mmCIF file of N, CA and C in Angstrom:
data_model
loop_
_atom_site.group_PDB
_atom_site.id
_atom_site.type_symbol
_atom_site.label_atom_id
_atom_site.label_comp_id
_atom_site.label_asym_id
_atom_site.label_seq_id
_atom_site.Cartn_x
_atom_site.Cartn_y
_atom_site.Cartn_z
ATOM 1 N N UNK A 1 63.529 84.009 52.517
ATOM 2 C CA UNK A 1 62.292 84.776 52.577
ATOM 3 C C UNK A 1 61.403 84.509 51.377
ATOM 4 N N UNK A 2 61.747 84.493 50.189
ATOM 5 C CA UNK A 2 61.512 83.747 49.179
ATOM 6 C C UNK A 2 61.805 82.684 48.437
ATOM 7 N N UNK A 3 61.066 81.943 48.198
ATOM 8 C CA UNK A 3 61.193 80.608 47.161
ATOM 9 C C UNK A 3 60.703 80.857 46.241
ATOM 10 N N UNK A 4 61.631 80.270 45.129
ATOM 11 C CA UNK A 4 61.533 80.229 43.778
ATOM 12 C C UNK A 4 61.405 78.809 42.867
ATOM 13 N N UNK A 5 60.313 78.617 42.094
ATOM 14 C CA UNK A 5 60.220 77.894 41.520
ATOM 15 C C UNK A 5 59.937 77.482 39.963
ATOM 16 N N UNK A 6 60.903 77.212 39.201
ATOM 17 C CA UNK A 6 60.690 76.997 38.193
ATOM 18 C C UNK A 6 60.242 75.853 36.950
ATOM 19 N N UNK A 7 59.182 76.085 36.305
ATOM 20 C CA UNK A 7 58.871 74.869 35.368
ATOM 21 C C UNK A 7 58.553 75.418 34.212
ATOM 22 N N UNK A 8 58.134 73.997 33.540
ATOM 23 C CA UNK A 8 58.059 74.485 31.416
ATOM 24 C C UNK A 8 58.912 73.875 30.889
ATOM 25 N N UNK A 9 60.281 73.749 31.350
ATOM 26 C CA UNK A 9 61.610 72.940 30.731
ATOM 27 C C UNK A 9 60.742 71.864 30.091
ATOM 28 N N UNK A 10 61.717 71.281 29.153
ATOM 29 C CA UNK A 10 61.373 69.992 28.215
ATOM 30 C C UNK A 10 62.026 69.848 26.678
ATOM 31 N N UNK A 11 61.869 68.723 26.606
ATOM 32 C CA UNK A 11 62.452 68.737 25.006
ATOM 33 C C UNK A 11 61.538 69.144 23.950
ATOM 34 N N UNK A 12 62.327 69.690 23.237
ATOM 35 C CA UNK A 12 61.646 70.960 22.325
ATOM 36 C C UNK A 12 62.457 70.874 20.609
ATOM 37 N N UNK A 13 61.446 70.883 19.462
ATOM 38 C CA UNK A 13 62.654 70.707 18.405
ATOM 39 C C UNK A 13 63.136 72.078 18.216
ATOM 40 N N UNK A 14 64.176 72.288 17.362
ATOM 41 C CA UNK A 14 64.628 73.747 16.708
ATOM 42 C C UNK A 14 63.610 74.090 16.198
ATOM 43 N N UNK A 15 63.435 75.634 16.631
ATOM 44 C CA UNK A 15 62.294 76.166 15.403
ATOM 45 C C UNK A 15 60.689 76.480 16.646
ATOM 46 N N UNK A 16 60.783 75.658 17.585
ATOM 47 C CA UNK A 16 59.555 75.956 18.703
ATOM 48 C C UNK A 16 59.741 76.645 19.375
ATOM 49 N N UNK A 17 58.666 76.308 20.047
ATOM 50 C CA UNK A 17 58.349 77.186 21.146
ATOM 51 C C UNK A 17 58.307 76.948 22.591
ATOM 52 N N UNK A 18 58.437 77.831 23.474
ATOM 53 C CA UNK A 18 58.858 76.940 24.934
ATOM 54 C C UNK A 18 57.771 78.169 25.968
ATOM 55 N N UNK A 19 57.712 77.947 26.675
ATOM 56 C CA UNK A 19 57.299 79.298 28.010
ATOM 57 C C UNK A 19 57.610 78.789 29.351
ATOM 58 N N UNK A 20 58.435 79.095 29.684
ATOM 59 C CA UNK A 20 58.684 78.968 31.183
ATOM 60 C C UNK A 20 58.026 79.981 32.055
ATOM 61 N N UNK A 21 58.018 79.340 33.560
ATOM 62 C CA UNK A 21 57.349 79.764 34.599
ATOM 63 C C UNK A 21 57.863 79.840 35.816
ATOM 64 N N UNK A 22 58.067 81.169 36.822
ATOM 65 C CA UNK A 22 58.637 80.987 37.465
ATOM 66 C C UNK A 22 57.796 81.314 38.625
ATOM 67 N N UNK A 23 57.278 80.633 39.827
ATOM 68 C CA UNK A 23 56.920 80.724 41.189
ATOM 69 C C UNK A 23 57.131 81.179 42.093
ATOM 70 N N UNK A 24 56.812 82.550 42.756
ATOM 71 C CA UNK A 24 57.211 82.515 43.676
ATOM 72 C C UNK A 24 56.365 82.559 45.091
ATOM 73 N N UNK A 25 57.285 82.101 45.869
ATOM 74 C CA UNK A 25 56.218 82.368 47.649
ATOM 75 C C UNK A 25 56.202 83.685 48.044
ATOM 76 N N UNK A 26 55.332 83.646 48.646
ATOM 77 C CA UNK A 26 55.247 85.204 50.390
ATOM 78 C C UNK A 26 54.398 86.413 49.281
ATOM 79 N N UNK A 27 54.631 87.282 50.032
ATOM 80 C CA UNK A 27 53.412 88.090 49.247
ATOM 81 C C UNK A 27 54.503 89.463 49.077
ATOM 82 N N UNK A 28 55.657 89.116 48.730
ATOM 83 C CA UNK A 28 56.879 90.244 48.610
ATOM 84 C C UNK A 28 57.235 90.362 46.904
ATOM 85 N N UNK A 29 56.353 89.518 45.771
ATOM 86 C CA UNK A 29 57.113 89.667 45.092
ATOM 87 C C UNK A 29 57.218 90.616 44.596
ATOM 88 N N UNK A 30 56.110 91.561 44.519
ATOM 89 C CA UNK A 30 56.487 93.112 43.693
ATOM 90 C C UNK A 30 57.526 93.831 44.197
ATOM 91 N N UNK A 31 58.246 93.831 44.745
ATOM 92 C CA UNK A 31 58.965 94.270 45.589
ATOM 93 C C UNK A 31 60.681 93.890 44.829
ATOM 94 N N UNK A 32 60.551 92.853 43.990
ATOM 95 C CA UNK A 32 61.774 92.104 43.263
ATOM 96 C C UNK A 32 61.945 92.525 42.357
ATOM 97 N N UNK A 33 63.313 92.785 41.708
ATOM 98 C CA UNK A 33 63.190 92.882 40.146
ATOM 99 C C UNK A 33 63.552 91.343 39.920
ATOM 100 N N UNK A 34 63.391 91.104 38.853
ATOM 101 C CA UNK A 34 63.706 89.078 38.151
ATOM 102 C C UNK A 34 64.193 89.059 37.061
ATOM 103 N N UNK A 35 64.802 88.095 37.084
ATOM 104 C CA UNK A 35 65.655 87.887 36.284
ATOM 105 C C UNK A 35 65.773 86.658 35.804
ATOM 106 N N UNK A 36 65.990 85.957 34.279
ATOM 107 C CA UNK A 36 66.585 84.676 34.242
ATOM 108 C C UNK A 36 67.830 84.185 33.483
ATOM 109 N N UNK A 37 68.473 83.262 34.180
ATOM 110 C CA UNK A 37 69.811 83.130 33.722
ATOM 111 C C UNK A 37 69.747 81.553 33.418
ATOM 112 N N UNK A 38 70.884 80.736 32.216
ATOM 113 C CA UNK A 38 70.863 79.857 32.170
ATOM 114 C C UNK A 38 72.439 79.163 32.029
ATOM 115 N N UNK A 39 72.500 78.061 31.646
ATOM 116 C CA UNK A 39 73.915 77.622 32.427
ATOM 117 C C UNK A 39 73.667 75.712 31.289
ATOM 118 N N UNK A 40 74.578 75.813 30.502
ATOM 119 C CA UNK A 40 74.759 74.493 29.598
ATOM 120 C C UNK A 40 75.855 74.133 30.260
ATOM 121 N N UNK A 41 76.088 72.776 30.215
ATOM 122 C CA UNK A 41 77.156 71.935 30.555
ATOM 123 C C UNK A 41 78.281 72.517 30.359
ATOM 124 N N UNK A 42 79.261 72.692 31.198
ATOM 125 C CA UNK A 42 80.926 72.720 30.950
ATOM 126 C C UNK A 42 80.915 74.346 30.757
ATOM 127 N N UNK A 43 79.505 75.139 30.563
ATOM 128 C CA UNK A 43 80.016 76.270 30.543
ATOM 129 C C UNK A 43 79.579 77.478 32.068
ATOM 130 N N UNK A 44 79.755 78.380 31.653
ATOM 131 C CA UNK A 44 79.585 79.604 32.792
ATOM 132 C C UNK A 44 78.082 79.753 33.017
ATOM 133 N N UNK A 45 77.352 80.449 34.372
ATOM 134 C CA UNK A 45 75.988 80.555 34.271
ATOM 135 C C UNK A 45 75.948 81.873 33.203
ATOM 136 N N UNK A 46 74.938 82.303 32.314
ATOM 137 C CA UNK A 46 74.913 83.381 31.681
ATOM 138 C C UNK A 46 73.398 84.285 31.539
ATOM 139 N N UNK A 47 73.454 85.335 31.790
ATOM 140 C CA UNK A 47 72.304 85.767 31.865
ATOM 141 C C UNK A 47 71.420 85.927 30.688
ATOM 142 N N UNK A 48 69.838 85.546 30.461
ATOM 143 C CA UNK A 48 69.272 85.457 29.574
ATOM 144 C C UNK A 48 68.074 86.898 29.173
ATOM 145 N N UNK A 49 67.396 86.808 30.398
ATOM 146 C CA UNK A 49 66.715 88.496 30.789
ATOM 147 C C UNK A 49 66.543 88.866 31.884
ATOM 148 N N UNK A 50 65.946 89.677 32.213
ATOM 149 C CA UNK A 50 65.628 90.342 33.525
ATOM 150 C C UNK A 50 64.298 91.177 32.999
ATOM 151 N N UNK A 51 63.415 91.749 34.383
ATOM 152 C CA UNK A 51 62.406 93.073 34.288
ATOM 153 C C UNK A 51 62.241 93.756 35.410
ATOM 154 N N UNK A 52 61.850 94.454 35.424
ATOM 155 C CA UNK A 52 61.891 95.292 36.815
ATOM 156 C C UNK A 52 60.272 95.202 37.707
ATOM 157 N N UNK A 53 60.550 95.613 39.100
ATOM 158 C CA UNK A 53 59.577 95.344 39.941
ATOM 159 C C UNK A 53 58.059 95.685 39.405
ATOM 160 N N UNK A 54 57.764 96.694 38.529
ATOM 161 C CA UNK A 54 56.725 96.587 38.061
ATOM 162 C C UNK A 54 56.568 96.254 36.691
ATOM 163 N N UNK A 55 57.608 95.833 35.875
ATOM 164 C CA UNK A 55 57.569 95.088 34.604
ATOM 165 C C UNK A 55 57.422 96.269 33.550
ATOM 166 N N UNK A 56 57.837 97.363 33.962
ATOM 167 C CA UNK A 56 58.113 98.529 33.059
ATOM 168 C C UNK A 56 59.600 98.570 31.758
ATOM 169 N N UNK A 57 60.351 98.126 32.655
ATOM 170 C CA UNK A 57 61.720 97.360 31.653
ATOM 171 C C UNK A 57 62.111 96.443 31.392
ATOM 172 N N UNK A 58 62.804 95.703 30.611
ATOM 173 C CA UNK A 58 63.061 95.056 30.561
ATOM 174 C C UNK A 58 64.986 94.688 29.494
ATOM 175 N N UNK A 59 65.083 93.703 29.961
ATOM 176 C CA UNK A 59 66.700 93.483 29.275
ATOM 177 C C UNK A 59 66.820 92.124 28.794
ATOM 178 N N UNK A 60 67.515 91.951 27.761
ATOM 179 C CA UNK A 60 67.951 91.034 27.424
ATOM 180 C C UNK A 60 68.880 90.700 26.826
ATOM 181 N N UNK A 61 69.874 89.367 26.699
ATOM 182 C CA UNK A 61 71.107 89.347 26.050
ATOM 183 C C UNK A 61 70.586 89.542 24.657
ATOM 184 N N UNK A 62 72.256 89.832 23.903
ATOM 185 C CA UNK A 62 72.132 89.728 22.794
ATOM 186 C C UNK A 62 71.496 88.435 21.996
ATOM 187 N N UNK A 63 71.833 87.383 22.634
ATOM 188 C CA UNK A 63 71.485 86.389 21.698
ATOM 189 C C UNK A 63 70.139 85.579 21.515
ATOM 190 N N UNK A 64 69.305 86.455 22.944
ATOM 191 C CA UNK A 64 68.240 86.121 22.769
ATOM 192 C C UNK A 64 66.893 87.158 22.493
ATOM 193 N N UNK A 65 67.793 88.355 21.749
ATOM 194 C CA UNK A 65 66.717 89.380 21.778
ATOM 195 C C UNK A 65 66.000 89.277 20.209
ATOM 196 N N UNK A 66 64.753 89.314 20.485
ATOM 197 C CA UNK A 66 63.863 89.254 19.056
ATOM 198 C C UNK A 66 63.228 87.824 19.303
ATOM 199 N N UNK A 67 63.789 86.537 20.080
ATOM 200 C CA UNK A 67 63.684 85.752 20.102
ATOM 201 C C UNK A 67 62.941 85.035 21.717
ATOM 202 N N UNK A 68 63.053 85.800 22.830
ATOM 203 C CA UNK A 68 62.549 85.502 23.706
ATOM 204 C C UNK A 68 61.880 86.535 24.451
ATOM 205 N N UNK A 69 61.195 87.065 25.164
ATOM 206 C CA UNK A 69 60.100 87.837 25.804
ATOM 207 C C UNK A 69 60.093 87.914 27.412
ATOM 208 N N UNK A 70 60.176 88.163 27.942
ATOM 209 C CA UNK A 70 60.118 87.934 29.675
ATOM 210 C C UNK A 70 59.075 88.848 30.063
ATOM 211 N N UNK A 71 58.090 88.253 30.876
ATOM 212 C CA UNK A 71 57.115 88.994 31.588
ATOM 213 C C UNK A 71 56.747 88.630 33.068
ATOM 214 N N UNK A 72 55.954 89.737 33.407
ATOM 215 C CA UNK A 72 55.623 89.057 35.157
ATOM 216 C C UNK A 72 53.747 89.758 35.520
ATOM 217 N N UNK A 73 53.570 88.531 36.127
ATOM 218 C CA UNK A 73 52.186 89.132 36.583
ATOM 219 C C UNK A 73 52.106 89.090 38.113
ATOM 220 N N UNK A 74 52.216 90.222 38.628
ATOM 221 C CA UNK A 74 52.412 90.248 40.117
ATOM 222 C C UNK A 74 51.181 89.601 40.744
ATOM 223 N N UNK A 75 50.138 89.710 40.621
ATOM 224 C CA UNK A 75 48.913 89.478 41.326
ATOM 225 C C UNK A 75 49.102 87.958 40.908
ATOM 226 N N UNK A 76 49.678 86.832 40.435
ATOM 227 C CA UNK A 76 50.034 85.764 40.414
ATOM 228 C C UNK A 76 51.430 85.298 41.469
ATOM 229 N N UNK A 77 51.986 86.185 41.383
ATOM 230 C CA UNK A 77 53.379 85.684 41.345
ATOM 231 C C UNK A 77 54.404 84.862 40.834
ATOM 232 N N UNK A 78 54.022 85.833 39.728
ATOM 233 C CA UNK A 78 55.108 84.421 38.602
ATOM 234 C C UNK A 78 55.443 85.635 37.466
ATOM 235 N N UNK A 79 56.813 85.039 37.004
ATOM 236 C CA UNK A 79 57.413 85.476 36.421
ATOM 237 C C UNK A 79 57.612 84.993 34.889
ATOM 238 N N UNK A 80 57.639 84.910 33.827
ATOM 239 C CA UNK A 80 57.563 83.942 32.739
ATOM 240 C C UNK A 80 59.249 84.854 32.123
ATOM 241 N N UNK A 81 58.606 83.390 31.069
ATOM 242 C CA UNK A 81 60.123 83.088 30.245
ATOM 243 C C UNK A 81 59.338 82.842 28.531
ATOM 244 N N UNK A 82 59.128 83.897 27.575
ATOM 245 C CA UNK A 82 58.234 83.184 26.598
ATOM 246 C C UNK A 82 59.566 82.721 25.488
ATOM 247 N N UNK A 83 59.882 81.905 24.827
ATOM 248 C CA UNK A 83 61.278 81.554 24.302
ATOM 249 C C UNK A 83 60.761 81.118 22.358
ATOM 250 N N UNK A 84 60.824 81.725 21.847
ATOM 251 C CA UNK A 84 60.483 81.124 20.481
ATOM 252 C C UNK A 84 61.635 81.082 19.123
ATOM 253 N N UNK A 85 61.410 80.577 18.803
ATOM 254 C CA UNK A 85 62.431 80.180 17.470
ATOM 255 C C UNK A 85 64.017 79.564 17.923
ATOM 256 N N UNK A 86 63.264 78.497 18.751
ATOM 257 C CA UNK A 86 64.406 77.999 19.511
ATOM 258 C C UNK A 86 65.041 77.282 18.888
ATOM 259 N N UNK A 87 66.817 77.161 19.300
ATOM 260 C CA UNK A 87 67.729 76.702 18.786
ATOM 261 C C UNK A 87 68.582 75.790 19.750
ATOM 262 N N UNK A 88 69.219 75.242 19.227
ATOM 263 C CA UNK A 88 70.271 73.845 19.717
ATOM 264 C C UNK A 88 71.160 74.797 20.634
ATOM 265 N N UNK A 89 71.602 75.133 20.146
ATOM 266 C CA UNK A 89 72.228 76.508 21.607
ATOM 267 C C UNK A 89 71.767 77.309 22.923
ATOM 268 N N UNK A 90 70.530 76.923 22.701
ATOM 269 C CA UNK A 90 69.733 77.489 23.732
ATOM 270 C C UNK A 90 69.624 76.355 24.391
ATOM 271 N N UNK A 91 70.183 75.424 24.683
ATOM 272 C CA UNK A 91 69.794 73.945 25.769
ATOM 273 C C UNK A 91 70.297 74.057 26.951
ATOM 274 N N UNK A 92 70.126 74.055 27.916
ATOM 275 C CA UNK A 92 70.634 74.569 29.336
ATOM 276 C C UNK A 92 69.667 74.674 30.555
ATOM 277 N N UNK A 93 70.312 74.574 31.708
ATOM 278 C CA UNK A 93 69.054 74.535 32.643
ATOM 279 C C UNK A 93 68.789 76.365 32.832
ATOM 280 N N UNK A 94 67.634 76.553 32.720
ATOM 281 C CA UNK A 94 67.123 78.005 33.101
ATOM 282 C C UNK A 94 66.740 77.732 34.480
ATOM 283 N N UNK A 95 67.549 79.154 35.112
ATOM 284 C CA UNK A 95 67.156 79.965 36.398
ATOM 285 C C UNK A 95 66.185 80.940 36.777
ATOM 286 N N UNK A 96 65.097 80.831 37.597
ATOM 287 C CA UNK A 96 64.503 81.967 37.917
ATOM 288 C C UNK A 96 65.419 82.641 39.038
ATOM 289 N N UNK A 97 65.498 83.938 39.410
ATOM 290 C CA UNK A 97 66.373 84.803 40.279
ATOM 291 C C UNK A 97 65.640 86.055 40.852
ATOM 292 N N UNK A 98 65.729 86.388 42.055
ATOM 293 C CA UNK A 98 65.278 87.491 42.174
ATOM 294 C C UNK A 98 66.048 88.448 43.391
ATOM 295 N N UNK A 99 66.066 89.706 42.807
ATOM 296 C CA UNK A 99 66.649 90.569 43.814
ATOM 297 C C UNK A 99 65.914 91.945 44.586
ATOM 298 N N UNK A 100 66.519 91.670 45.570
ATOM 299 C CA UNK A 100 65.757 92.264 46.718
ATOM 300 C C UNK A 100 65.806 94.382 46.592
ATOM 301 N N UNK A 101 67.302 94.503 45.887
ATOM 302 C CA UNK A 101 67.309 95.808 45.780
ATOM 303 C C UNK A 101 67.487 96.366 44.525
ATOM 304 N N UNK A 102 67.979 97.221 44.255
ATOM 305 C CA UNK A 102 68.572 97.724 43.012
ATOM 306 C C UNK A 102 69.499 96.910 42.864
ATOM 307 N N UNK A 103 69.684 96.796 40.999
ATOM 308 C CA UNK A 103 70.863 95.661 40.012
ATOM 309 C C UNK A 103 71.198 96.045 38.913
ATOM 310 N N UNK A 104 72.300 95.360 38.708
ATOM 311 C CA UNK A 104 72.834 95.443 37.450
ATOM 312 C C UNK A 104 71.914 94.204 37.275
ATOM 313 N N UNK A 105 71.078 94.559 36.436
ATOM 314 C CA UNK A 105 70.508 93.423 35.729
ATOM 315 C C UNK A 105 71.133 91.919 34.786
ATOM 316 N N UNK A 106 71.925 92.109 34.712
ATOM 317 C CA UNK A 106 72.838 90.870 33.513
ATOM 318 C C UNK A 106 73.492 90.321 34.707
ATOM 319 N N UNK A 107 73.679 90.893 35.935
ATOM 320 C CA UNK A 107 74.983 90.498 36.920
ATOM 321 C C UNK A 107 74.404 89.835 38.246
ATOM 322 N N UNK A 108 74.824 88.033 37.873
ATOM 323 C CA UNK A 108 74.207 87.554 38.712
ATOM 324 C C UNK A 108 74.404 87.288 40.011
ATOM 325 N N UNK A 109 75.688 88.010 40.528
ATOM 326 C CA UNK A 109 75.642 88.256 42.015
ATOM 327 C C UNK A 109 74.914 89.576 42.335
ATOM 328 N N UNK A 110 74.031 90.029 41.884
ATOM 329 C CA UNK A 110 73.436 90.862 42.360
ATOM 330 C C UNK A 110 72.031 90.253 42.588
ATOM 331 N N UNK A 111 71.463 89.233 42.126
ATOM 332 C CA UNK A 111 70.539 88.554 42.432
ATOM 333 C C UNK A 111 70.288 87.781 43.999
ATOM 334 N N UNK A 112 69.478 87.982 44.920
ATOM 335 C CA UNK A 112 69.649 87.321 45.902
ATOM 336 C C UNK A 112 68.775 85.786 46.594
ATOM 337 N N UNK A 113 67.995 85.259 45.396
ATOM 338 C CA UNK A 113 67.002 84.059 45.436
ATOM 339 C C UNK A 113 67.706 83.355 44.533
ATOM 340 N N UNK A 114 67.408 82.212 44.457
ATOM 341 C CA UNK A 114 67.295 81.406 43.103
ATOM 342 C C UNK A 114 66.341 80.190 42.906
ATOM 343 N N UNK A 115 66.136 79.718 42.165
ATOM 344 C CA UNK A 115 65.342 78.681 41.939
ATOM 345 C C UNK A 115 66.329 77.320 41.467
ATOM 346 N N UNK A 116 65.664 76.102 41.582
ATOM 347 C CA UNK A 116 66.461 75.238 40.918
ATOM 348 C C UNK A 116 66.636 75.218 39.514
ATOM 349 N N UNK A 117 66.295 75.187 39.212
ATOM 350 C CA UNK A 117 66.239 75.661 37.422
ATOM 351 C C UNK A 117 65.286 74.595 36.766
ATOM 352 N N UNK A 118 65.471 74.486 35.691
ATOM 353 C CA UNK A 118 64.502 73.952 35.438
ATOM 354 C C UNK A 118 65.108 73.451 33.469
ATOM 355 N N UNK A 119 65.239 72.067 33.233
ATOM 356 C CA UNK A 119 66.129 71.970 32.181
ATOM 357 C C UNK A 119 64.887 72.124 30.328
ATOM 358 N N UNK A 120 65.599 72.888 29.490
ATOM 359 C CA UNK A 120 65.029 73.100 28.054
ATOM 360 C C UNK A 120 66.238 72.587 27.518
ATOM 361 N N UNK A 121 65.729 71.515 26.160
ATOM 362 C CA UNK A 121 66.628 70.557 25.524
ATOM 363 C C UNK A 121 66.264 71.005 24.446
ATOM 364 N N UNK A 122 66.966 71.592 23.474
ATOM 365 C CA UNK A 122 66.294 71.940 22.133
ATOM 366 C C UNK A 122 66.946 70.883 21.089
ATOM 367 N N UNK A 123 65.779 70.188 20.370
ATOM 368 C CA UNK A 123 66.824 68.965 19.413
ATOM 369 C C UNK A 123 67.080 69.716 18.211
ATOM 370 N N UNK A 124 68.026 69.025 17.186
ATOM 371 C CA UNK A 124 68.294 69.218 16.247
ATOM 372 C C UNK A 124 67.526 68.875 15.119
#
């Protein structure tokens, strides 16, 4: 019912700045809460933030709080990813996600879209 699409990925040094973007189709998105999760080689997918259907809350992991921002502009349909003071640990493909009902926000089977992701390389 929805497609998700994500861009912005790219190589990036430590210390920048990144903003991802996430797309979506149909005219349902207020209706989603979103979320983004990301996933480095060899390891687990892990959740990065989430906000809610009207962008009143928001969550984020520990390791990226102070450091990354998540927002959404419904009358677009897009979801962002603002990422700054980026680090070599943060390299991984990012997910846009979205769910249709109430969530545990961090918990990504509760998400029911996904996007392909979209890869951020942070150099050293």
């Amino acid at each position: 019912q929805v497609q998700l699409v994500e861009s912005g990925g790219r190589l990036v040094q430590a210390g920048g700045s990144l903003r991802l973007s996430c797309a979506a189709s149909g005219r349902t998105f207020s209706s989603y809460a979103m979320g983004w999760f990301r996933q480095a080689p060899g390891k687990e997918r892990e959740f990065v933030a989430a906000i809610s259907r009207g962008g009143g809350s928001t969550y984020y992991a520990d390791s990226v709080k102070g450091r990354f921002t998540i927002s959404r502009d419904n009358a677009k349909n897009t979801v962002y990813l603002q990422m700054n003071s980026l680090k070599p640990d943060d390299t991984a493909v990012y997910y846009c996600a979205a769910a249709t009902d109430r969530l545990r926000p961090t918990t990504s089977s509760d998400y029911n879209y996904w996007g392909q992701g979209t890869q951020v390389t942070v150099s050293s």
